[in-house]
Coordinates of C-alpha atoms in Angstrom, one line a residue:
M1 CA -9.9 12.5 -141.4
Y2 CA -7.3 12.4 -138.0
K3 CA -7.5 16.0 -137.5
R4 CA -11.9 15.5 -136.5
Q5 CA -11.0 12.5 -134.6
V6 CA -8.6 14.6 -131.6
L7 CA -11.3 16.9 -131.7
Q8 CA -14.1 15.0 -131.2
G9 CA -12.0 13.0 -129.0
V10 CA -11.4 15.6 -127.1
L11 CA -15.2 16.6 -126.9
R12 CA -15.6 12.7 -125.6
G13 CA -13.5 13.2 -122.5
T14 CA -14.4 17.1 -121.0
G15 CA -18.0 16.6 -121.9
A16 CA -17.7 20.3 -123.8
A17 CA -20.1 22.1 -126.5
G18 CA -18.0 22.9 -128.4
A19 CA -14.0 22.7 -129.2
R20 CA -11.8 25.0 -131.9
A21 CA -7.5 24.5 -132.5
V22 CA -6.3 27.7 -133.7
I23 CA -3.1 27.7 -135.2
R24 CA -0.2 29.7 -137.0
N25 CA -0.3 29.1 -141.2
P26 CA 2.9 29.0 -142.4
N27 CA 1.9 29.7 -145.7
G28 CA -0.1 33.0 -145.3
P29 CA -1.8 35.5 -142.8
A30 CA -4.8 33.3 -142.0
P31 CA -4.4 30.9 -139.4
L32 CA -5.9 26.8 -139.6
V33 CA -8.9 26.4 -137.6
F34 CA -10.3 22.7 -137.1
A35 CA -13.2 23.1 -135.1
E36 CA -16.2 19.8 -133.5
G37 CA -19.1 20.8 -131.9
P38 CA -22.6 22.2 -131.9
A39 CA -20.8 25.3 -129.8
A40 CA -17.7 25.8 -131.9
E41 CA -18.8 28.0 -135.0
A42 CA -20.5 30.6 -132.3
M43 CA -16.8 30.6 -130.1
A44 CA -15.0 32.1 -133.1
A45 CA -15.3 34.7 -132.1
L46 CA -13.3 34.5 -129.8
D47 CA -10.2 32.9 -131.6
R48 CA -8.4 36.1 -131.7
A49 CA -8.4 36.7 -127.8
I50 CA -7.4 33.2 -126.8
V51 CA -4.7 33.0 -129.4
R52 CA -3.3 36.4 -128.0
R53 CA -3.9 35.5 -124.5
M54 CA -2.1 32.0 -124.7
R55 CA 0.6 33.2 -126.2
A56 CA 2.2 34.1 -122.2
T57 CA 0.2 31.1 -119.9
D58 CA 0.2 28.0 -119.7
E59 CA -3.5 27.3 -119.5
L60 CA -6.5 29.7 -119.4
G61 CA -9.4 28.0 -117.0
L62 CA -12.9 30.6 -117.4
T63 CA -16.1 29.2 -114.5
T64 CA -18.9 31.7 -115.6
T65 CA -19.6 34.8 -118.4
P66 CA -18.4 37.2 -116.6
E67 CA -15.1 35.4 -116.1
I68 CA -14.8 35.2 -119.6
E69 CA -16.0 39.0 -120.7
A70 CA -13.5 40.4 -118.0
E71 CA -10.8 38.2 -119.3
L72 CA -10.9 38.9 -122.9
E73 CA -13.3 41.9 -123.2
T74 CA -15.8 40.4 -125.2
A75 CA -19.2 38.9 -124.7
P76 CA -18.7 35.0 -124.6
P77 CA -20.5 32.7 -126.9
V78 CA -20.3 30.0 -124.3
A79 CA -21.4 30.3 -120.3
A80 CA -17.2 28.2 -119.4
L81 CA -13.7 27.8 -121.3
F82 CA -11.3 26.5 -120.7
A83 CA -7.1 26.8 -123.4
L84 CA -4.3 25.1 -123.7
P85 CA -1.2 26.5 -125.5
L86 CA -0.4 24.5 -128.8
R87 CA 3.7 24.0 -128.7
L88 CA 6.1 22.8 -131.3
A89 CA 10.2 21.9 -130.0
G90 CA 9.1 24.2 -127.3
E91 CA 7.5 27.1 -129.8
Y92 CA 4.1 29.1 -129.6
Q93 CA 1.7 27.6 -132.8
G94 CA -1.5 27.7 -131.5
A95 CA -4.2 27.2 -129.0
L96 CA -6.5 24.2 -128.8
Y97 CA -9.9 25.5 -126.7
L98 CA -12.6 24.3 -125.2
G99 CA -15.8 25.6 -124.8
Y100 CA -19.5 24.9 -122.1
R101 CA -22.4 25.5 -122.2
Q102 CA -23.2 26.7 -119.2
P103 CA -20.7 27.1 -115.4
H104 CA -18.4 25.1 -115.5
Y105 CA -15.5 24.3 -112.5
F106 CA -12.3 22.5 -113.7
D107 CA -10.6 20.4 -110.6
S108 CA -7.3 18.9 -111.0
D109 CA -7.9 15.8 -112.4
E110 CA -9.6 17.3 -115.9
R111 CA -7.0 20.1 -115.8
N112 CA -4.4 16.6 -115.9
L113 CA -6.9 15.5 -118.8
L114 CA -7.1 18.0 -120.7
H115 CA -3.2 18.8 -120.8
T116 CA -3.3 15.5 -121.9
L117 CA -4.9 16.5 -124.7
A118 CA -3.8 19.1 -125.6
G119 CA -0.5 16.8 -126.0
Q120 CA -2.1 14.4 -128.6
A121 CA -3.6 17.8 -130.4
S122 CA 0.5 18.9 -130.4
V123 CA -0.4 15.6 -133.2
L124 CA -2.7 18.0 -135.1
V125 CA -0.4 21.2 -135.5
Q126 CA 2.4 18.6 -136.8
N127 CA -0.4 17.0 -139.7
A128 CA -1.4 20.7 -140.6
Y129 CA 1.8 21.6 -140.7
L130 CA 3.2 18.9 -142.8
F131 CA 0.1 19.0 -145.4
A132 CA 0.4 22.8 -145.4
A133 CA 3.5 22.8 -146.7
A134 CA 3.4 20.2 -149.3
E135 CA 0.9 22.2 -150.2
G136 CA 2.7 24.8 -150.5
G137 CA 5.4 23.2 -152.4
R138 CA 3.6 21.8 -155.4
R139 CA 2.0 25.3 -155.9
R140 CA 5.5 27.4 -155.9
L141 CA 7.1 24.6 -157.7
A142 CA 3.9 25.3 -160.5
A143 CA 4.9 29.1 -160.2
V144 CA 8.1 28.6 -160.5
L145 CA 7.5 26.0 -164.1
A146 CA 5.7 28.7 -165.7
S147 CA 7.1 32.3 -164.7
T148 CA 10.8 31.6 -163.5
P149 CA 12.7 34.5 -165.3
N150 CA 15.8 32.2 -165.7
A151 CA 15.7 29.9 -169.1
V152 CA 14.8 26.2 -168.5
L153 CA 15.6 24.0 -171.2
V154 CA 15.3 19.9 -170.5
T155 CA 15.6 16.7 -172.6
D156 CA 15.2 13.2 -172.9
Q157 CA 18.1 10.6 -173.3
T158 CA 18.1 10.9 -176.7
D159 CA 19.1 14.4 -176.8
R160 CA 15.8 15.6 -177.6
V161 CA 14.0 18.6 -176.3
L162 CA 11.2 17.9 -174.0
L163 CA 10.3 21.2 -172.4
V164 CA 11.4 25.0 -172.5
N165 CA 9.6 27.7 -170.3
P166 CA 9.5 30.8 -172.2
A167 CA 12.3 32.7 -170.9
M168 CA 14.3 30.4 -172.8
E169 CA 12.0 31.3 -175.6
A170 CA 12.6 34.4 -175.4
A171 CA 16.4 34.3 -175.6
F172 CA 16.8 31.6 -178.1
G173 CA 14.2 33.2 -180.3
L174 CA 12.2 29.6 -180.2
R175 CA 9.0 28.0 -179.6
A176 CA 8.5 25.7 -177.8
A177 CA 5.8 24.0 -180.3
D178 CA 8.7 24.2 -183.0
A179 CA 11.3 22.5 -180.3
V180 CA 9.7 20.3 -178.2
G181 CA 10.2 16.9 -180.1
H182 CA 13.3 17.9 -181.9
P183 CA 17.4 17.1 -181.4
V184 CA 19.3 19.7 -179.4
T185 CA 21.5 20.8 -182.1
D186 CA 18.6 21.4 -184.5
V187 CA 17.0 23.6 -182.2
L188 CA 19.8 25.7 -181.4
A189 CA 21.5 25.3 -184.6
A190 CA 21.0 29.8 -184.7
G191 CA 23.3 32.1 -182.9
E192 CA 27.6 31.0 -181.5
A193 CA 25.2 30.0 -177.8
G194 CA 23.0 27.7 -178.8
Q195 CA 24.8 25.6 -181.0
E196 CA 27.9 26.1 -178.0
L197 CA 24.9 25.3 -175.4
A198 CA 23.6 22.4 -177.3
R199 CA 27.2 21.6 -177.4
R200 CA 27.3 20.9 -174.1
V201 CA 24.2 19.2 -172.9
M202 CA 24.7 16.3 -174.9
T203 CA 28.7 15.7 -174.3
G204 CA 28.7 17.0 -170.3
P205 CA 30.0 15.2 -167.8
T206 CA 26.3 12.3 -166.5
G207 CA 28.4 13.1 -163.2
S208 CA 28.5 15.9 -162.3
D209 CA 27.4 19.6 -162.9
L210 CA 28.4 21.9 -165.6
K211 CA 28.6 25.4 -166.0
L212 CA 29.4 28.3 -168.5
E213 CA 29.2 31.1 -169.7
L214 CA 27.4 32.5 -172.9
T215 CA 26.9 35.9 -174.2
A216 CA 23.1 35.6 -176.4
G217 CA 22.9 38.9 -178.5
D218 CA 23.7 41.4 -175.7
R219 CA 22.9 39.3 -172.6
D220 CA 25.9 37.1 -170.9
L221 CA 24.1 34.3 -169.2
L222 CA 25.3 31.6 -167.3
A223 CA 24.3 28.0 -167.8
A224 CA 24.1 25.2 -165.4
V225 CA 23.7 21.9 -167.2
S226 CA 22.2 19.1 -164.6
T227 CA 21.7 15.5 -165.5
V228 CA 18.5 14.4 -164.7
H229 CA 18.1 10.8 -162.7
T230 CA 15.4 8.5 -161.5
S231 CA 15.2 7.5 -157.6
D232 CA 17.9 4.2 -159.1
G233 CA 20.4 6.3 -160.2
Q234 CA 19.4 6.2 -164.2
A235 CA 20.0 8.9 -166.0
I236 CA 17.0 9.7 -167.8
G237 CA 17.6 13.7 -169.6
R238 CA 19.5 16.9 -168.7
V239 CA 18.0 20.2 -167.2
A240 CA 20.2 23.0 -168.1
V241 CA 19.2 26.5 -166.3
L242 CA 20.2 29.5 -167.8
Q243 CA 20.7 32.9 -165.7
D244 CA 20.0 36.8 -167.2
V245 CA 23.6 38.1 -165.3
T246 CA 24.2 41.3 -167.2
D247 CA 23.1 43.4 -164.4
L248 CA 24.8 41.6 -162.3
K249 CA 28.2 41.6 -164.1
E250 CA 27.5 45.5 -164.2
V251 CA 26.9 46.2 -160.4
D252 CA 30.3 43.8 -160.0
R253 CA 32.0 46.6 -161.6
L254 CA 29.7 49.2 -159.9
K255 CA 31.4 48.2 -156.8
S256 CA 34.3 47.4 -157.5
E257 CA 34.9 51.5 -158.3
F258 CA 33.2 52.2 -155.6
L259 CA 35.3 50.3 -153.7
D260 CA 38.4 52.0 -154.9
G261 CA 36.5 55.3 -154.5
I262 CA 36.2 54.8 -150.7
S263 CA 39.6 52.5 -149.8
H264 CA 40.9 56.6 -149.5
D265 CA 37.7 57.2 -145.9
L266 CA 38.3 53.3 -144.8
R267 CA 42.3 53.9 -144.2
S268 CA 41.8 55.9 -141.0
P269 CA 39.7 53.8 -139.2
L270 CA 42.2 50.8 -140.4
T271 CA 45.0 52.4 -139.0
Y272 CA 43.1 52.5 -135.9
M273 CA 43.1 48.8 -135.4
R274 CA 46.6 48.4 -136.6
N275 CA 47.6 50.5 -133.6
Y276 CA 46.0 48.3 -131.4
A277 CA 47.1 45.3 -133.0
E278 CA 50.7 46.0 -133.3
L279 CA 50.4 46.7 -129.2
L280 CA 49.6 42.4 -128.6
P281 CA 50.5 40.7 -127.0
L282 CA 49.9 41.9 -123.4
P283 CA 51.6 39.0 -121.5
E284 CA 51.6 40.7 -118.0
D285 CA 48.6 42.5 -118.5
P286 CA 45.7 39.9 -120.3
A287 CA 42.1 42.1 -119.1
L288 CA 44.5 45.2 -121.4
E289 CA 44.9 42.7 -124.3
Q290 CA 41.4 41.9 -124.3
E291 CA 40.4 44.9 -124.2
Y292 CA 42.5 46.0 -127.2
V293 CA 41.5 42.5 -128.8
N294 CA 37.8 44.0 -128.3
K295 CA 37.9 46.5 -129.7
I296 CA 39.9 45.1 -133.0
V297 CA 36.9 43.1 -133.0
S298 CA 34.7 45.5 -132.4
G299 CA 36.0 48.2 -135.3
I300 CA 35.9 45.1 -138.2
D301 CA 32.0 43.9 -137.5
R302 CA 31.3 47.7 -138.2
M303 CA 33.3 48.2 -140.7
S304 CA 31.9 45.0 -142.1
V305 CA 28.1 46.6 -141.9
L306 CA 28.9 50.4 -143.4
V307 CA 30.4 48.5 -146.7
E308 CA 27.0 46.5 -147.0
G309 CA 25.4 49.2 -146.2
L310 CA 27.5 51.8 -148.4
L311 CA 27.2 49.3 -151.6
E312 CA 24.0 49.6 -151.4
M313 CA 23.7 53.2 -151.4
A314 CA 26.3 53.3 -154.2
N315 CA 24.0 50.9 -156.3
L316 CA 21.2 52.7 -155.9
R317 CA 23.2 56.5 -157.4
A318 CA 24.3 55.0 -160.2
A319 CA 20.3 53.3 -160.6
T320 CA 21.4 50.5 -161.9
S321 CA 18.7 48.9 -163.6
V322 CA 16.4 50.9 -163.0
Q323 CA 13.0 49.8 -164.8
F324 CA 10.0 52.2 -164.1
D325 CA 6.4 51.3 -164.7
R326 CA 2.9 51.5 -163.0
V327 CA 2.9 51.0 -160.0
D328 CA -0.8 49.7 -158.6
V329 CA -0.4 50.8 -154.6
G330 CA -2.9 48.9 -153.2
E331 CA -1.8 45.6 -154.7
L332 CA 1.8 46.6 -153.0
L333 CA 1.2 47.3 -150.2
S334 CA -1.1 43.4 -149.6
E335 CA 1.8 41.9 -150.9
V336 CA 4.3 42.9 -148.2
A337 CA 1.6 42.9 -146.5
Q338 CA 1.3 39.5 -147.1
E339 CA 4.8 38.0 -147.4
Y340 CA 5.6 40.0 -143.2
A341 CA 2.0 38.5 -141.8
S342 CA 4.0 35.1 -140.3
P343 CA 7.6 37.6 -138.9
A344 CA 4.6 40.0 -137.7
W345 CA 2.2 37.2 -136.0
T346 CA 5.3 35.8 -134.1
R347 CA 6.4 39.5 -132.6
G348 CA 2.8 39.9 -132.1
V349 CA 2.1 42.7 -134.4
R350 CA -1.1 42.7 -137.0
L351 CA -0.9 43.4 -140.2
V352 CA -3.1 46.1 -141.6
V353 CA -3.5 47.7 -145.2
E354 CA -5.7 50.1 -146.0
T355 CA -6.2 52.0 -149.2
P356 CA -9.1 53.8 -151.0
G357 CA -11.0 52.6 -154.1
G358 CA -9.7 54.7 -157.2
L359 CA -6.5 55.2 -155.6
P360 CA -4.3 56.4 -158.5
P361 CA -1.3 54.4 -159.4
V362 CA 2.8 55.7 -159.1
G363 CA 5.1 55.7 -161.9
A364 CA 8.0 53.5 -159.9
D365 CA 10.1 51.0 -159.7
P366 CA 8.3 48.1 -158.5
T367 CA 11.4 46.1 -156.9
L368 CA 12.8 49.3 -155.3
L369 CA 9.4 50.6 -154.1
R370 CA 8.5 47.3 -152.6
R371 CA 12.3 47.8 -150.8
A372 CA 11.7 51.0 -149.5
I373 CA 8.1 49.3 -147.9
T374 CA 9.6 47.1 -146.7
N375 CA 12.1 48.4 -144.9
L376 CA 10.3 50.8 -143.4
L377 CA 7.4 47.7 -142.1
T378 CA 10.7 46.0 -140.7
N379 CA 11.8 48.5 -138.7
A380 CA 8.1 49.0 -137.4
L381 CA 8.2 45.3 -135.8
K382 CA 11.8 46.0 -134.8
Y383 CA 11.5 48.9 -133.0
A384 CA 7.1 48.3 -132.0
P385 CA 7.0 44.6 -131.1
E386 CA 3.6 43.9 -129.1
S387 CA 2.6 47.4 -129.4
G388 CA -0.8 46.8 -132.1
P389 CA -1.5 46.8 -135.1
V390 CA 1.1 48.1 -138.0
V391 CA -0.9 50.2 -140.4
L392 CA 0.1 50.0 -144.4
R393 CA -0.9 53.2 -146.2
G394 CA -2.0 54.6 -149.6
E395 CA -3.7 57.9 -150.3
A396 CA -4.3 60.4 -153.2
R397 CA -2.9 64.4 -151.9
G398 CA -3.1 66.3 -154.8
D399 CA -1.5 65.0 -157.5
E400 CA 0.9 62.9 -155.4
V401 CA 0.1 59.2 -154.3
V402 CA 1.2 59.0 -149.9
L403 CA 2.7 55.7 -148.7
S404 CA 3.1 55.3 -145.9
V405 CA 3.5 53.1 -142.4
L406 CA 2.3 53.5 -138.9
D407 CA 3.6 52.6 -135.9
R408 CA 2.6 52.7 -132.6
G409 CA 5.8 51.8 -130.5
P410 CA 8.0 53.9 -128.6
G411 CA 7.9 56.9 -130.8
I412 CA 10.8 59.1 -132.0
A413 CA 12.2 62.6 -130.0
A414 CA 10.9 66.0 -132.4
A415 CA 14.3 66.8 -131.8
E416 CA 16.1 63.5 -133.7
L417 CA 13.1 63.5 -136.4
P418 CA 14.6 66.2 -139.1
Y419 CA 17.9 63.8 -138.8
V420 CA 16.0 60.5 -139.0
F421 CA 17.3 60.0 -143.0
Q422 CA 20.3 61.2 -142.9
K423 CA 23.2 57.4 -143.2
F424 CA 24.4 56.5 -140.1
Y425 CA 22.0 58.0 -137.5
R426 CA 20.6 55.9 -135.2
G427 CA 18.9 58.0 -133.0
G428 CA 18.6 57.4 -128.7
Q429 CA 22.1 56.3 -128.9
G430 CA 22.8 54.6 -125.7
V431 CA 19.7 54.1 -125.1
A432 CA 18.7 50.4 -123.2
G433 CA 17.5 47.4 -125.8
R434 CA 17.9 49.5 -128.6
P435 CA 18.3 46.8 -131.7
P436 CA 21.5 46.7 -133.1
G437 CA 21.6 48.0 -136.8
S438 CA 23.6 50.1 -139.1
G439 CA 21.9 53.4 -139.8
L440 CA 22.2 53.0 -143.8
G441 CA 17.8 51.7 -143.1
L442 CA 15.5 55.0 -143.8
A443 CA 19.1 56.5 -145.6
I444 CA 18.3 53.7 -148.4
V445 CA 15.1 54.8 -148.6
K446 CA 15.6 58.3 -149.4
S447 CA 18.2 57.7 -151.8
I448 CA 14.7 55.3 -153.5
A449 CA 12.6 58.4 -153.6
D450 CA 15.0 60.2 -154.3
L451 CA 15.7 58.1 -157.6
H452 CA 11.4 58.6 -157.8
D453 CA 11.6 62.7 -157.7
G454 CA 9.6 61.6 -154.6
R455 CA 10.0 62.4 -151.3
V456 CA 10.5 61.2 -148.0
W457 CA 8.9 62.5 -143.7
C458 CA 8.4 61.2 -140.8
E459 CA 5.6 62.3 -137.8
S460 CA 6.4 60.8 -134.8
T461 CA 4.8 61.6 -130.9
P462 CA 7.3 59.5 -128.2
G463 CA 5.1 56.8 -126.1
E464 CA 2.6 56.6 -129.1
G465 CA 4.0 56.2 -131.8
S466 CA 5.3 56.7 -136.0
T467 CA 4.2 57.2 -139.3
F468 CA 7.1 56.4 -142.1
Y469 CA 6.4 58.7 -145.3
I470 CA 6.8 58.3 -148.9
A471 CA 5.2 61.0 -151.6
L472 CA 5.6 59.9 -155.5
R473 CA 3.6 61.1 -158.3
A474 CA 0.6 59.7 -158.9
V475 CA 0.3 58.5 -162.9
R476 CA -3.8 59.8 -164.2
S477 CA -4.8 58.7 -167.3
P478 CA -5.9 61.1 -169.8
A479 CA -8.4 62.8 -170.0
P480 CA -11.1 61.0 -172.6

């Protein structure tokens, strides 16, 4: 209701035929749109152009149809318009614009009024965000309670079970219908892990969280037990959340082995930094002293990034916890595009997904394949901001499905293309303004493709953009 009142006030104060507010949506790719006035619906055709144009200007007044056509490169449904950016805490969030049926000249008094109205419309932005955040939080909470992979057990103040989720049923062989309403000691009577959890739920401290490790079957579980309090501090029950850490423990083991193996390779740069450190302090030459300190800090930073990337590469080589499944490429690309729509919008990039109907699935680990596509997409956002659409495409080529990410950034020189997927390679060394990185992002993409017996390559034209490809074998249904 308040949103309508704001826009109706804008119309009454200006005599415009339509008013529209187009605001970034924090919960999805489609913007939040509010409109009032007889011309407002027709003005929707101008939304994208207005939002893009107002990102870099404080106001836009176009008094005639030819001016609008020249500025926005589209046939306008109105004869004049005035647009203002909407900002929160100095950050661009969208635009408010008005349309007029007849050519209209905006004098200084009218411009000042419109700027004042735009300030009032900022309240509309804030309210829209609060509503979107509340609605998004409600939906996320409902999804977590219904489908979280962590096991959840809730009891009341009499230690009777109020809730068990599907993950808890699977971990301890329970049925929610049989567990709810019964004492937790009876529900978890089978097995040493269940008995220990029940005992801790009943007797654990009420003023702080309790954590314990359990082994149920061949799985390692980390349980966190907390007391549930009302707003006035009264304890009304207990909640236990159990996370399966079996795979995490295996990864920790592999990390330890890997670090032991590369310790020799790291000794040389460590010696280099130690030599600089032994030359300090140099009170007689502060400039040289600072130079040595900077070299040491720079070496530490590079080694930190290097070790993190190497650990991920090692995990991929070890192929720990790889879960192959039939992956719908179109669905995966759409999910990634939706997840990164807001960051892309912030960098002035629109994400486009192109997949034909009937595209066969691929056999892959969904998490790893998503990581590979995400690496390629974030690369495009990093190197090609404000460059037009980035296209995520899937297509069938013979026995393969080829996934690709196309950007219209600066491109890559032909001489560098054979090396872009190598570890630590970063083309154009020394180019001013090049974003920082470890040189491992594309190497990780290649490792994921290799793990799936796939292949990767890049096609690029300097000044026009780049396309990165991942080809995986298609999974086709047997002929009837």
